[in-house]
Coordinates of C-alpha atoms in Angstrom, one line a residue:
Chain A
M1 CA 6.6 -39.5 -18.9
H2 CA 3.9 -38.6 -16.3
K3 CA 0.7 -37.3 -17.2
I4 CA -0.1 -33.8 -16.2
K5 CA -2.8 -33.2 -13.6
I6 CA -5.1 -30.6 -14.4
Q7 CA -5.5 -29.1 -11.1
Q8 CA -5.4 -25.8 -9.2
F9 CA -1.8 -24.8 -8.5
E10 CA -1.0 -21.7 -6.3
G11 CA 1.2 -20.4 -9.0
P12 CA 4.0 -21.4 -11.4
L13 CA 6.4 -22.2 -8.6
D14 CA 4.0 -24.4 -7.1
L15 CA 3.3 -26.4 -10.4
L16 CA 7.1 -26.6 -11.0
L17 CA 7.5 -28.0 -7.7
S18 CA 5.0 -30.7 -7.9
L19 CA 6.4 -31.8 -11.2
I20 CA 9.9 -32.1 -9.9
E21 CA 8.7 -33.9 -6.8
D22 CA 6.4 -36.3 -8.9
Q23 CA 9.6 -37.6 -10.6
Q24 CA 11.4 -37.5 -7.2
L25 CA 14.2 -35.1 -8.4
D26 CA 16.2 -32.8 -6.6
I27 CA 15.8 -29.0 -7.3
T28 CA 18.6 -28.5 -9.8
Q29 CA 19.0 -26.9 -13.0
I30 CA 18.9 -30.2 -14.7
S31 CA 15.7 -31.3 -13.3
L32 CA 14.3 -27.9 -14.1
A33 CA 15.1 -28.6 -17.8
T34 CA 13.7 -32.1 -17.5
V35 CA 10.3 -30.8 -16.4
T36 CA 10.2 -27.8 -18.8
E37 CA 8.1 -29.6 -21.5
Q38 CA 5.4 -30.8 -19.0
F39 CA 5.5 -27.3 -17.6
L40 CA 4.7 -25.9 -20.9
K41 CA 2.0 -28.5 -21.5
Y42 CA 0.3 -27.1 -18.3
V43 CA 0.7 -23.5 -19.3
K44 CA -0.9 -24.2 -22.8
E45 CA -4.1 -25.8 -21.1
L46 CA -4.0 -22.8 -18.8
T47 CA -4.5 -20.3 -21.6
E48 CA -7.9 -21.7 -22.0
L49 CA -8.7 -22.1 -18.3
D50 CA -7.7 -19.1 -16.4
P51 CA -6.1 -16.2 -18.2
T52 CA -5.8 -14.0 -15.1
S53 CA -2.6 -15.8 -13.6
L54 CA -1.2 -16.5 -17.2
A55 CA 1.3 -13.7 -16.9
D56 CA 3.0 -15.5 -13.8
F57 CA 3.2 -18.7 -15.4
L58 CA 4.6 -17.2 -18.6
S59 CA 7.4 -15.6 -17.0
I60 CA 8.6 -18.8 -15.3
A61 CA 7.9 -20.5 -18.7
A62 CA 10.3 -18.3 -20.3
R63 CA 13.0 -18.8 -17.7
L64 CA 12.6 -22.6 -18.1
L65 CA 12.9 -22.3 -21.8
V66 CA 16.1 -20.5 -21.3
I67 CA 17.4 -23.1 -19.1
K68 CA 16.3 -25.8 -21.5
S69 CA 17.8 -24.1 -24.5
K70 CA 21.0 -23.6 -22.7
A71 CA 21.1 -27.3 -21.6
I72 CA 20.9 -28.3 -25.2
L73 CA 22.9 -25.4 -27.0
P74 CA 25.5 -24.4 -24.2
T75 CA 26.6 -21.6 -26.5
L76 CA 23.1 -20.0 -26.8
E77 CA 23.2 -16.3 -25.8
I78 CA 20.0 -14.9 -24.7
E79 CA 19.9 -11.4 -23.2
E80 CA 16.7 -12.0 -21.2
A81 CA 18.6 -14.6 -19.5
E82 CA 21.2 -12.4 -18.0
E83 CA 18.9 -11.2 -15.3
E84 CA 18.4 -14.5 -13.7
T85 CA 20.0 -17.8 -14.3
G86 CA 19.0 -21.5 -13.7
E87 CA 20.8 -21.4 -10.6
D88 CA 18.7 -18.3 -9.5
L89 CA 15.3 -20.2 -10.3
A90 CA 16.6 -23.5 -8.5
A91 CA 17.4 -21.2 -5.4
K92 CA 14.0 -19.5 -5.8
L93 CA 12.2 -22.8 -6.0
V94 CA 14.0 -24.0 -2.7
L95 CA 13.0 -20.9 -0.9
Y96 CA 9.5 -21.2 -2.0
R97 CA 9.5 -24.9 -0.8
Q98 CA 11.0 -23.8 2.4
F99 CA 7.9 -21.4 2.8
K100 CA 5.4 -24.1 1.8
E101 CA 7.0 -26.2 4.7
V102 CA 6.7 -23.3 7.0
A103 CA 3.1 -23.0 5.8
K104 CA 2.4 -26.7 6.6
H105 CA 3.4 -25.7 10.2
L106 CA 1.1 -22.8 10.4
K107 CA -1.7 -25.2 8.9
K108 CA -1.1 -27.5 11.7
L109 CA -1.5 -24.8 14.2
D110 CA -4.5 -23.9 12.4
M111 CA -6.0 -27.3 12.3
Q112 CA -5.5 -27.8 16.2
G113 CA -8.0 -25.2 16.6
Q114 CA -6.3 -23.8 19.5
Q115 CA -7.1 -20.2 19.9
S116 CA -7.2 -17.3 22.3
F117 CA -10.2 -15.1 22.8
T118 CA -10.2 -11.3 23.7
R119 CA -13.0 -9.5 25.4
E120 CA -15.3 -8.2 22.8
T121 CA -18.7 -7.8 24.3
V122 CA -18.3 -5.2 27.3
F123 CA -16.9 -2.3 25.5
S124 CA -19.0 -2.5 22.2
Q125 CA -21.9 -0.6 24.2
R126 CA -22.2 3.0 23.7
V127 CA -20.4 5.0 26.5
S128 CA -21.3 8.6 25.3
F129 CA -21.6 10.9 22.4
F130 CA -18.2 11.9 21.5
P131 CA -18.1 13.1 17.8
D132 CA -15.0 14.2 15.9
P133 CA -15.6 17.9 15.2
E134 CA -13.5 17.4 11.9
V135 CA -15.8 14.7 10.5
S136 CA -18.0 16.7 8.2
P137 CA -20.3 15.5 5.5
D138 CA -17.6 16.6 3.1
A139 CA -15.1 14.6 4.9
L140 CA -17.3 11.7 4.6
R141 CA -17.8 12.2 0.8
D142 CA -14.0 12.5 0.4
S143 CA -13.5 9.2 2.5
V144 CA -16.1 7.4 0.3
L145 CA -14.4 8.5 -2.9
K146 CA -11.1 7.1 -1.6
V147 CA -12.9 3.8 -0.9
L148 CA -14.3 3.8 -4.4
Q149 CA -10.9 4.3 -5.9
G150 CA -9.5 1.3 -4.2
L151 CA -12.4 -0.7 -5.4
K152 CA -11.9 0.3 -8.8
E153 CA -8.3 -0.6 -8.6
L154 CA -9.1 -4.1 -7.4
D155 CA -11.6 -4.5 -10.4
N156 CA -9.0 -3.5 -13.0
L157 CA -6.4 -5.8 -11.7
P158 CA -7.3 -8.9 -13.4
K159 CA -8.4 -7.2 -16.7
A160 CA -5.0 -5.7 -16.8
Q161 CA -3.2 -8.8 -16.6
I162 CA -5.5 -10.4 -19.2
R163 CA -4.6 -7.5 -21.5
E164 CA -1.0 -8.5 -21.0
A165 CA -1.4 -12.1 -21.8
I166 CA -1.7 -11.8 -25.6
S167 CA -2.6 -15.4 -26.6
I168 CA 0.0 -17.7 -27.7
Q169 CA -2.2 -18.8 -30.6
E170 CA -2.3 -15.2 -32.0
K171 CA 1.3 -15.1 -31.8
I172 CA 1.9 -18.3 -33.7
D173 CA -0.6 -17.1 -36.4
S174 CA 1.4 -13.9 -36.9
L175 CA 4.9 -15.7 -36.9
Q176 CA 3.4 -18.0 -39.6
I177 CA 2.2 -15.2 -41.6
M178 CA 5.5 -13.3 -41.2
L179 CA 7.4 -16.4 -42.6
S180 CA 5.1 -17.0 -45.4
R181 CA 6.1 -13.7 -46.7
Q182 CA 9.8 -14.0 -46.4
I183 CA 11.9 -17.1 -46.6
E184 CA 13.7 -16.6 -43.5
T185 CA 13.9 -14.2 -40.6
K186 CA 16.4 -13.7 -37.7
L187 CA 15.5 -14.4 -33.9
S188 CA 16.6 -10.9 -33.0
D189 CA 14.3 -9.4 -35.5
V190 CA 11.4 -11.3 -34.4
L191 CA 11.9 -10.4 -30.6
K192 CA 12.4 -6.8 -31.6
T193 CA 8.8 -6.6 -32.5
A194 CA 7.5 -7.5 -29.0
K195 CA 6.3 -4.4 -27.1
N196 CA 7.0 -5.6 -23.6
K197 CA 8.5 -8.5 -21.6
P198 CA 5.3 -10.6 -21.6
E199 CA 5.3 -10.4 -25.2
V200 CA 8.8 -11.5 -25.7
I201 CA 7.9 -14.6 -23.5
I202 CA 5.0 -15.3 -25.6
T203 CA 7.0 -15.0 -28.9
F204 CA 9.5 -17.5 -27.4
L205 CA 6.8 -19.8 -26.5
A206 CA 5.0 -19.5 -30.0
L207 CA 8.3 -20.1 -31.6
L208 CA 9.1 -23.3 -29.8
E209 CA 5.8 -24.7 -30.4
L210 CA 6.2 -24.1 -34.1
I211 CA 9.6 -25.7 -34.0
K212 CA 8.2 -28.7 -31.9
Q213 CA 5.5 -29.1 -34.4
R214 CA 8.2 -29.2 -37.1
I215 CA 6.7 -26.1 -38.9
F216 CA 9.8 -24.0 -38.3
I217 CA 13.3 -24.8 -37.8
V218 CA 16.2 -22.6 -36.4
E219 CA 19.7 -22.5 -37.5
Q220 CA 22.8 -21.2 -36.1
T221 CA 25.8 -21.5 -38.4
E222 CA 28.5 -20.6 -36.1
L223 CA 28.9 -20.3 -32.4
F224 CA 27.7 -16.8 -31.0
T225 CA 26.0 -15.8 -34.1
E226 CA 22.6 -14.9 -35.1
I227 CA 20.0 -17.6 -34.9
T228 CA 17.9 -17.9 -38.2
I229 CA 14.4 -19.1 -38.4
K230 CA 12.9 -20.7 -41.4
Q231 CA 10.1 -22.6 -42.6
Y232 CA 10.6 -26.4 -42.3
E233 CA 11.9 -28.2 -45.3
K234 CA 13.0 -31.8 -45.7
T235 CA 16.2 -31.0 -47.1
D236 CA 17.0 -28.9 -44.1
R237 CA 17.0 -31.8 -41.8
E238 CA 20.7 -32.3 -41.5
S239 CA 21.3 -28.7 -40.3
E240 CA 18.5 -28.7 -38.0
V241 CA 19.0 -27.6 -34.6
E242 CA 16.0 -28.6 -32.4
I243 CA 15.6 -26.5 -29.1
I244 CA 13.2 -28.6 -27.7
N245 CA 13.3 -32.4 -27.7
S246 CA 10.2 -34.3 -27.4
N247 CA 12.0 -36.3 -24.7
P248 CA 13.6 -34.8 -21.9
A249 CA 17.6 -34.7 -22.3
Chain B
M1 CA 8.3 -1.2 38.1
E2 CA 5.7 -3.6 39.3
N3 CA 3.7 -0.6 39.5
L4 CA 4.0 -0.1 35.9
Q5 CA 3.0 -3.8 35.1
K6 CA -0.1 -3.4 37.0
K7 CA -0.9 -0.1 35.1
I8 CA -0.3 -1.7 31.9
E9 CA -2.4 -4.7 32.8
S10 CA -5.4 -2.5 33.8
L11 CA -5.2 -0.7 30.5
L12 CA -4.8 -3.6 28.4
F13 CA -8.1 -4.9 30.2
V14 CA -10.0 -2.0 29.3
S15 CA -8.8 -1.1 25.7
N16 CA -10.7 -2.3 23.0
K17 CA -7.8 -2.8 20.7
P18 CA -4.1 -3.9 21.2
L19 CA -2.0 -1.1 22.8
S20 CA 1.4 -0.2 21.4
V21 CA 4.5 0.4 23.4
K22 CA 4.3 3.9 22.2
A23 CA 0.8 4.5 23.2
L24 CA 1.4 2.9 26.6
A25 CA 4.5 5.0 27.1
K26 CA 2.8 8.0 26.2
F27 CA -0.4 7.6 28.3
L28 CA 1.6 6.4 31.3
E29 CA 4.4 8.9 30.9
A30 CA 6.9 6.4 31.0
K31 CA 10.1 5.6 28.9
E32 CA 9.5 3.1 26.1
A33 CA 12.2 0.8 27.2
D34 CA 10.7 0.8 30.8
V35 CA 7.3 -0.1 29.2
I36 CA 8.8 -2.8 27.2
T37 CA 10.5 -4.3 30.3
A38 CA 7.3 -4.2 32.3
A39 CA 5.1 -5.6 29.6
D40 CA 7.7 -8.6 29.0
E41 CA 7.6 -9.4 32.7
L42 CA 3.9 -9.1 32.7
I43 CA 3.9 -11.6 29.9
Q44 CA 6.0 -14.1 31.9
A45 CA 4.1 -13.6 35.0
R46 CA 0.8 -14.3 33.3
A47 CA 2.0 -17.2 31.1
E48 CA 0.4 -19.8 33.0
N49 CA -2.7 -18.0 33.9
G50 CA -6.3 -18.3 32.4
V51 CA -5.8 -14.9 31.0
I52 CA -2.5 -14.1 29.2
V53 CA -0.7 -11.2 27.4
L54 CA -0.2 -11.5 23.8
K55 CA 2.5 -9.5 21.9
A56 CA 2.8 -8.6 18.4
D57 CA 4.4 -5.7 16.7
E58 CA 1.3 -3.7 16.7
G59 CA 1.0 -4.0 20.5
Y60 CA 0.0 -5.8 23.5
Q61 CA -3.3 -7.6 24.4
L62 CA -5.1 -9.6 26.9
A63 CA -6.5 -12.9 25.8
T64 CA -7.6 -16.4 27.1
A65 CA -4.9 -19.1 27.2
S66 CA -5.1 -21.1 24.0
E67 CA -5.3 -24.4 25.7
L68 CA -8.6 -23.3 27.1
S69 CA -9.9 -22.5 23.6
E70 CA -12.3 -25.4 23.5
L71 CA -14.0 -24.2 26.8
V72 CA -14.2 -20.7 26.0
K73 CA -15.5 -21.5 22.3
N74 CA -18.3 -23.4 24.0
F75 CA -19.0 -20.9 26.6
L76 CA -19.3 -18.1 24.1
N77 CA -21.2 -20.3 21.8
A78 CA -18.7 -19.2 19.1
D79 CA -18.5 -20.8 15.8
L80 CA -15.3 -22.6 14.8
R81 CA -13.1 -20.3 13.1
E82 CA -12.9 -21.0 9.3
K83 CA -9.8 -22.8 8.2
L84 CA -7.2 -21.0 6.2
T85 CA -6.9 -22.0 2.5
E86 CA -3.6 -23.1 1.1
A87 CA -2.9 -19.8 -0.6
T88 CA -3.6 -17.8 2.5
V89 CA -1.7 -19.9 4.6
E90 CA 1.1 -19.8 2.4
V91 CA 1.1 -15.9 2.2
L92 CA 0.7 -15.9 6.0
A93 CA 3.8 -18.0 6.5
I94 CA 5.8 -15.7 4.4
I95 CA 4.7 -12.5 6.4
A96 CA 5.0 -14.1 9.8
Y97 CA 8.7 -15.0 9.2
R98 CA 9.8 -12.1 7.1
Q99 CA 7.7 -9.1 8.4
P100 CA 7.7 -6.5 7.7
I101 CA 7.4 -7.4 4.1
S102 CA 5.8 -5.7 1.0
K103 CA 3.5 -7.2 -1.6
A104 CA 6.3 -7.2 -4.2
E105 CA 8.5 -9.3 -1.9
I106 CA 5.8 -11.7 -1.1
E107 CA 4.8 -12.2 -4.9
A108 CA 8.7 -12.6 -5.7
I109 CA 8.8 -15.5 -3.2
R110 CA 5.7 -17.1 -4.5
G111 CA 6.1 -16.3 -8.0
V112 CA 2.4 -15.4 -8.2
N113 CA 0.2 -12.5 -7.8
S114 CA -1.0 -12.6 -4.1
Q115 CA -3.5 -9.6 -4.0
Y116 CA -6.5 -11.7 -3.2
S117 CA -4.8 -13.8 -0.6
I118 CA -3.4 -10.7 1.2
R119 CA -6.8 -9.3 0.9
A120 CA -8.4 -12.1 2.6
L121 CA -5.9 -12.0 5.4
L122 CA -6.5 -8.4 5.8
M123 CA -10.2 -8.9 6.0
R124 CA -9.7 -11.6 8.8
G125 CA -7.4 -9.2 10.6
L126 CA -4.6 -11.6 10.5
V127 CA -2.2 -9.3 9.0
E128 CA -2.0 -5.4 8.6
K129 CA -0.8 -3.0 6.2
I130 CA 1.5 -0.3 7.5
P131 CA 3.6 2.5 5.8
N132 CA 6.9 1.1 5.0
P133 CA 9.4 2.6 7.5
N134 CA 12.1 3.0 4.7
D135 CA 9.8 4.5 2.1
A136 CA 6.7 6.1 3.3
R137 CA 5.1 5.9 -0.3
S138 CA 4.8 2.1 -0.1
N139 CA 3.2 -0.2 2.5
V140 CA 4.5 -3.4 4.1
Y141 CA 2.6 -6.2 6.0
R142 CA 3.0 -7.7 9.3
V143 CA 1.0 -10.1 11.4
T144 CA -1.5 -8.9 14.2
T145 CA -2.5 -10.0 17.6
E146 CA -5.5 -11.5 15.9
F147 CA -2.9 -13.8 14.2
L148 CA -1.5 -14.8 17.6
Q149 CA -4.9 -15.5 18.8
H150 CA -5.8 -17.5 15.9
M151 CA -2.7 -19.6 16.2
G152 CA -3.1 -19.9 19.9
I153 CA 0.4 -18.5 20.3
T154 CA 1.6 -15.6 22.6
S155 CA 4.0 -14.1 20.2
V156 CA 5.8 -14.6 16.9
N157 CA 8.7 -15.6 18.8
A158 CA 6.7 -18.5 20.0
L159 CA 6.8 -19.8 16.4
P160 CA 9.6 -22.4 15.5
L161 CA 12.8 -21.0 14.2
F162 CA 12.7 -20.8 10.2
E163 CA 15.9 -22.6 10.0
E164 CA 14.7 -25.3 12.2
L165 CA 11.4 -25.9 10.0
V166 CA 13.3 -25.9 6.8
K167 CA 16.8 -27.6 7.4
Q168 CA 15.7 -30.6 5.2
I169 CA 15.1 -28.2 2.4
Q170 CA 18.5 -26.8 0.8
L171 CA 19.8 -26.8 -2.6
P172 CA 22.1 -29.7 -3.3
E173 CA 25.7 -29.5 -2.5
V174 CA 27.7 -26.8 -4.2
P175 CA 24.8 -24.0 -4.9
Q176 CA 24.1 -24.1 -1.2
A177 CA 26.1 -20.8 -0.7
K178 CA 23.9 -19.3 -3.3
A179 CA 20.7 -20.1 -1.6
E180 CA 21.9 -18.5 1.5
G181 CA 22.8 -15.6 -0.3
T182 CA 19.4 -15.3 -1.7
E183 CA 17.8 -15.6 1.7
E184 CA 19.7 -12.8 3.2
S185 CA 19.2 -10.4 0.3
E186 CA 15.6 -10.4 1.2
N187 CA 15.2 -8.5 4.4
I188 CA 13.9 -10.4 7.4
Chain C
M1 CA -7.6 -27.3 41.3
E2 CA -5.2 -24.9 39.6
N3 CA -6.8 -25.8 36.5
L4 CA -10.2 -25.0 37.7
Q5 CA -8.8 -21.5 38.6
K6 CA -7.4 -21.0 35.1
K7 CA -10.9 -22.1 33.6
I8 CA -12.8 -19.7 35.8
E9 CA -10.6 -16.8 35.1
S10 CA -10.9 -17.4 31.3
L11 CA -14.6 -17.3 31.6
L12 CA -14.9 -14.4 33.6
F13 CA -12.6 -12.7 31.2
V14 CA -14.8 -13.2 28.2
S15 CA -18.2 -13.1 30.1
N16 CA -20.0 -9.8 29.7
K17 CA -21.7 -10.1 33.2
P18 CA -20.8 -11.5 36.5
L19 CA -20.9 -15.4 36.8
S20 CA -22.5 -17.1 39.7
V21 CA -21.0 -20.1 41.6
K22 CA -23.8 -22.0 40.2
A23 CA -23.4 -21.0 36.7
L24 CA -19.7 -21.7 36.8
A25 CA -20.3 -25.0 38.4
K26 CA -22.7 -26.1 35.8
F27 CA -20.8 -24.9 32.8
L28 CA -17.3 -26.5 34.2
E29 CA -19.1 -29.6 35.4
A30 CA -17.5 -28.9 38.8
K31 CA -18.8 -29.1 42.4
E32 CA -20.0 -25.8 43.7
A33 CA -17.9 -26.1 46.8
D34 CA -14.8 -26.5 44.4
V35 CA -15.8 -23.7 42.3
I36 CA -15.8 -21.6 45.4
T37 CA -12.5 -22.8 46.7
A38 CA -11.0 -22.3 43.4
A39 CA -12.6 -18.7 42.8
D40 CA -11.6 -17.6 46.3
E41 CA -8.1 -18.7 45.7
L42 CA -8.0 -17.0 42.4
I43 CA -9.1 -13.6 44.2
Q44 CA -6.1 -14.1 46.6
A45 CA -3.9 -14.8 43.9
R46 CA -4.8 -11.8 41.7
A47 CA -5.1 -9.4 44.7
E48 CA -2.2 -7.4 43.9
N49 CA -2.6 -7.4 40.1
G50 CA -3.8 -4.8 37.8
V51 CA -6.9 -6.8 37.0
I52 CA -8.4 -8.3 40.1
V53 CA -11.4 -10.8 40.8
L54 CA -14.4 -9.2 42.5
K55 CA -17.0 -11.2 44.3
A56 CA -20.4 -9.7 44.6
D57 CA -24.0 -11.2 45.4
E58 CA -24.6 -12.0 41.7
G59 CA -21.2 -13.7 41.3
Y60 CA -17.6 -13.1 40.3
Q61 CA -16.1 -10.8 37.8
L62 CA -12.8 -9.4 36.7
A63 CA -12.3 -5.6 37.2
T64 CA -9.4 -3.2 37.1
A65 CA -7.7 -2.7 40.5
S66 CA -9.6 0.0 42.6
E67 CA -6.6 2.2 43.0
L68 CA -6.1 2.4 39.4
S69 CA -9.6 3.7 38.7
E70 CA -8.6 7.2 37.9
L71 CA -5.9 6.1 35.3
V72 CA -8.4 3.8 33.7
K73 CA -11.1 6.4 33.6
N74 CA -8.6 9.0 32.0
F75 CA -7.5 6.4 29.7
L76 CA -11.0 5.6 28.5
N77 CA -12.0 9.3 28.2
A78 CA -8.6 10.2 26.3
D79 CA -9.3 7.3 23.9
L80 CA -13.0 8.4 23.2
R81 CA -12.0 12.0 22.7
E82 CA -9.2 11.4 20.4
K83 CA -9.6 12.3 16.6
L84 CA -11.0 9.5 14.7
T85 CA -8.4 7.6 12.8
E86 CA -8.5 7.5 9.0
A87 CA -9.6 4.0 9.1
T88 CA -12.4 4.8 11.5
V89 CA -13.7 7.7 9.4
E90 CA -13.9 5.4 6.2
V91 CA -15.8 2.9 8.2
L92 CA -18.3 5.8 9.3
A93 CA -18.5 6.9 5.7
I94 CA -19.2 3.6 4.5
I95 CA -22.0 3.1 6.9
A96 CA -23.4 6.6 6.3
Y97 CA -23.6 6.0 2.5
R98 CA -24.7 2.5 2.4
Q99 CA -26.7 2.0 5.6
P100 CA -28.0 -0.4 7.0
I101 CA -25.0 -2.6 6.2
S102 CA -23.4 -5.6 7.8
K103 CA -19.9 -5.9 9.2
A104 CA -19.1 -8.5 6.5
E105 CA -20.2 -6.0 3.8
I106 CA -18.1 -3.2 5.3
E107 CA -15.1 -5.5 5.3
A108 CA -15.7 -6.7 1.7
I109 CA -15.8 -3.1 0.6
R110 CA -12.7 -1.9 2.6
G111 CA -10.9 -5.2 2.1
V112 CA -9.7 -4.8 5.8
N113 CA -11.0 -6.1 9.1
S114 CA -12.9 -3.4 10.6
Q115 CA -13.9 -4.7 14.0
Y116 CA -11.9 -2.1 16.0
S117 CA -13.3 0.8 14.0
I118 CA -16.9 -0.3 14.4
R119 CA -16.4 -0.8 18.0
A120 CA -14.9 2.7 18.4
L121 CA -18.0 4.1 16.5
L122 CA -20.4 2.4 18.7
M123 CA -18.8 3.4 21.9
R124 CA -18.8 7.0 20.7
G125 CA -22.4 6.8 19.8
L126 CA -21.9 7.7 16.1
V127 CA -23.3 4.6 14.8
E128 CA -25.6 1.9 16.2
K129 CA -26.5 -1.7 15.7
I130 CA -29.8 -3.0 14.8
P131 CA -30.9 -6.6 14.0
N132 CA -30.7 -7.3 10.3
P133 CA -34.3 -6.9 8.7
N134 CA -33.4 -9.8 6.3
D135 CA -31.7 -12.0 8.8
A136 CA -32.6 -11.8 12.5
R137 CA -29.4 -13.7 13.6
S138 CA -27.2 -11.0 12.4
N139 CA -26.8 -7.3 12.8
V140 CA -26.4 -4.4 10.6
Y141 CA -25.3 -0.7 11.3
R142 CA -26.5 2.7 10.7
V143 CA -25.5 6.2 11.9
T144 CA -27.2 7.7 14.9
T145 CA -29.7 10.6 14.8
E146 CA -27.5 12.4 17.2
F147 CA -24.4 12.1 14.6
L148 CA -26.6 13.5 11.8
Q149 CA -27.8 16.4 14.0
H150 CA -24.1 17.1 15.0
M151 CA -23.2 17.3 11.1
G152 CA -26.1 19.7 10.6
I153 CA -28.4 17.4 8.5
T154 CA -31.6 15.6 9.0
S155 CA -31.0 12.6 6.9
V156 CA -28.1 10.6 5.0
N157 CA -29.7 11.6 1.9
A158 CA -28.5 15.1 2.5
L159 CA -24.9 14.0 2.3
P160 CA -22.9 15.4 -0.6
L161 CA -23.4 13.4 -3.9
F162 CA -25.5 10.8 -2.1
E163 CA -27.5 9.4 -5.0
E164 CA -24.5 9.1 -7.1
L165 CA -22.1 7.4 -4.6
V166 CA -24.6 5.0 -3.3
K167 CA -25.0 3.4 -6.6
Q168 CA -21.2 3.0 -7.0
I169 CA -20.4 1.4 -3.7
Q170 CA -20.7 -2.1 -4.8
L171 CA -19.2 -5.3 -3.3
P172 CA -16.3 -6.3 -5.2
E173 CA -16.4 -9.7 -6.9
V174 CA -13.5 -11.9 -5.9
P175 CA -12.6 -15.0 -7.8
Q176 CA -14.4 -17.9 -6.3
A177 CA -11.7 -20.2 -5.6
K178 CA -9.5 -17.5 -3.8
A179 CA -12.4 -16.1 -2.0
E180 CA -12.7 -19.0 0.6
G181 CA -10.7 -17.5 3.4
T182 CA -12.2 -14.2 3.1
E183 CA -15.4 -15.0 5.1
E184 CA -16.1 -13.3 8.2
S185 CA -14.6 -15.3 11.3
E186 CA -15.5 -13.2 14.3
N187 CA -19.0 -13.2 15.7
I188 CA -19.4 -9.8 17.0

């Protein structure tokens, strides 16, 4: 398995592309499932590095998890997945890659440094005094207030994103507390506690992390039935269903 | 018609900004269709000159031929323009080939918040924000004549076809139809 | 030779003053005789265009065709007398509340390239350009006394909420890595 490069990606799709290309895979659902784990590993590092773009990474992470889960458990039904399937994500990735190719072309034009120049100097001199009768001190004040509003929104943007991205660690902690109080719980109940989509995603991530570390296990007694989450016990080993393998399928 | 060409050329020469078909038609009291014809003929007629006509959605503008950029740069003692970053060039590519396009659509393609890249492009004047023709409450982005100047081309039509650039990059086999569908659903 | 014509044309276009045979020959590293031949051919070639080449004692220069002078004059007047656009009022407001201020700062605050608006304000005599007191190589802008008088105030301090708003107009912080592309590219 390739080591994960800690470098700046232009976003989750960029990271996903680079993981797939590193392994010289085609963009298919299967290759998406293959690189899921590496993707998640990167996202975990990201929680410490750059919380501002976390939300974007998390939403792709969630979709990858659904794809991965479905690859392992073809019968798994997750409502969130109905919006977009693995095929959609693969198509999206292809489109993104196409635009990266187009960007390469523009970059080439940019590097060539061939550019046109317009005339700038001649008419930047004062011609005469032509005020606009409607521009009053009050109009200027209103205009500045509008600019200030725009600046405020710009400042708030990263903060709002950070607020959305509740840390995975927090979620892991709360899930563990939850299961220490009751013997088992249902997946649907856990997801119900999530207030919004990002939190659903984080809950998923936290859950998968707990399963991977063999702290939790999940069970499904019959096809299309509720998934049960329990604390890991040795006797449960036989019925264990791992959603994430430590090696790619 | 030749007369209209001359008039358009003279106004582009003295204007301090690109002139739209609408502004030209209004000022010259001509039909927009006639202005477009005359301006396009002007572009053709000047194509090999030292001073050419650029055409973007926002309007027409005179500029020096891009192959003379080195000479003009030295003459003006102008600094090299700063090269574009990966993120900004990605956003620029999407806008150039999908314009007019909304911020949400750009972000859907890139899968990442693109606020800062868009802002950087706006500040450099390479793209501009205009009201969405289909929904006045929202905005869409398009490239400007400054973008053409920067890239040394005369119009977005001078860019290679999207299909040409990306023909190597397709979904493998069966899902191909799906990929085409995805592309079309986003408005070009 | 045709190439020399193109080069001469492009330099005349971007130059803000007439260029002499001597200056052209020196800059283009060409013989004066060749420059004269090429320039004269250029005069011939452009004679019927909307933008022509003029030859005077001090050198060559581009100009609009004389028969279009009425049209051009009306165009410039109409342009100057038009209402200021929202964008231009915004630039004027920022300059008024934050003067003296550089082009780069105005653009960082607005997040949009502002060269056209600044130029329109300069041409209309509403703002003026002065050397930056902190850096002689760059310029800063401030509103003109005439404009203040026109608004019936004697100083920008008399603008509504002046103290309060001045403090609030801060340059936005843009994440370092993503800010690269944002720097000023045009030298005005």
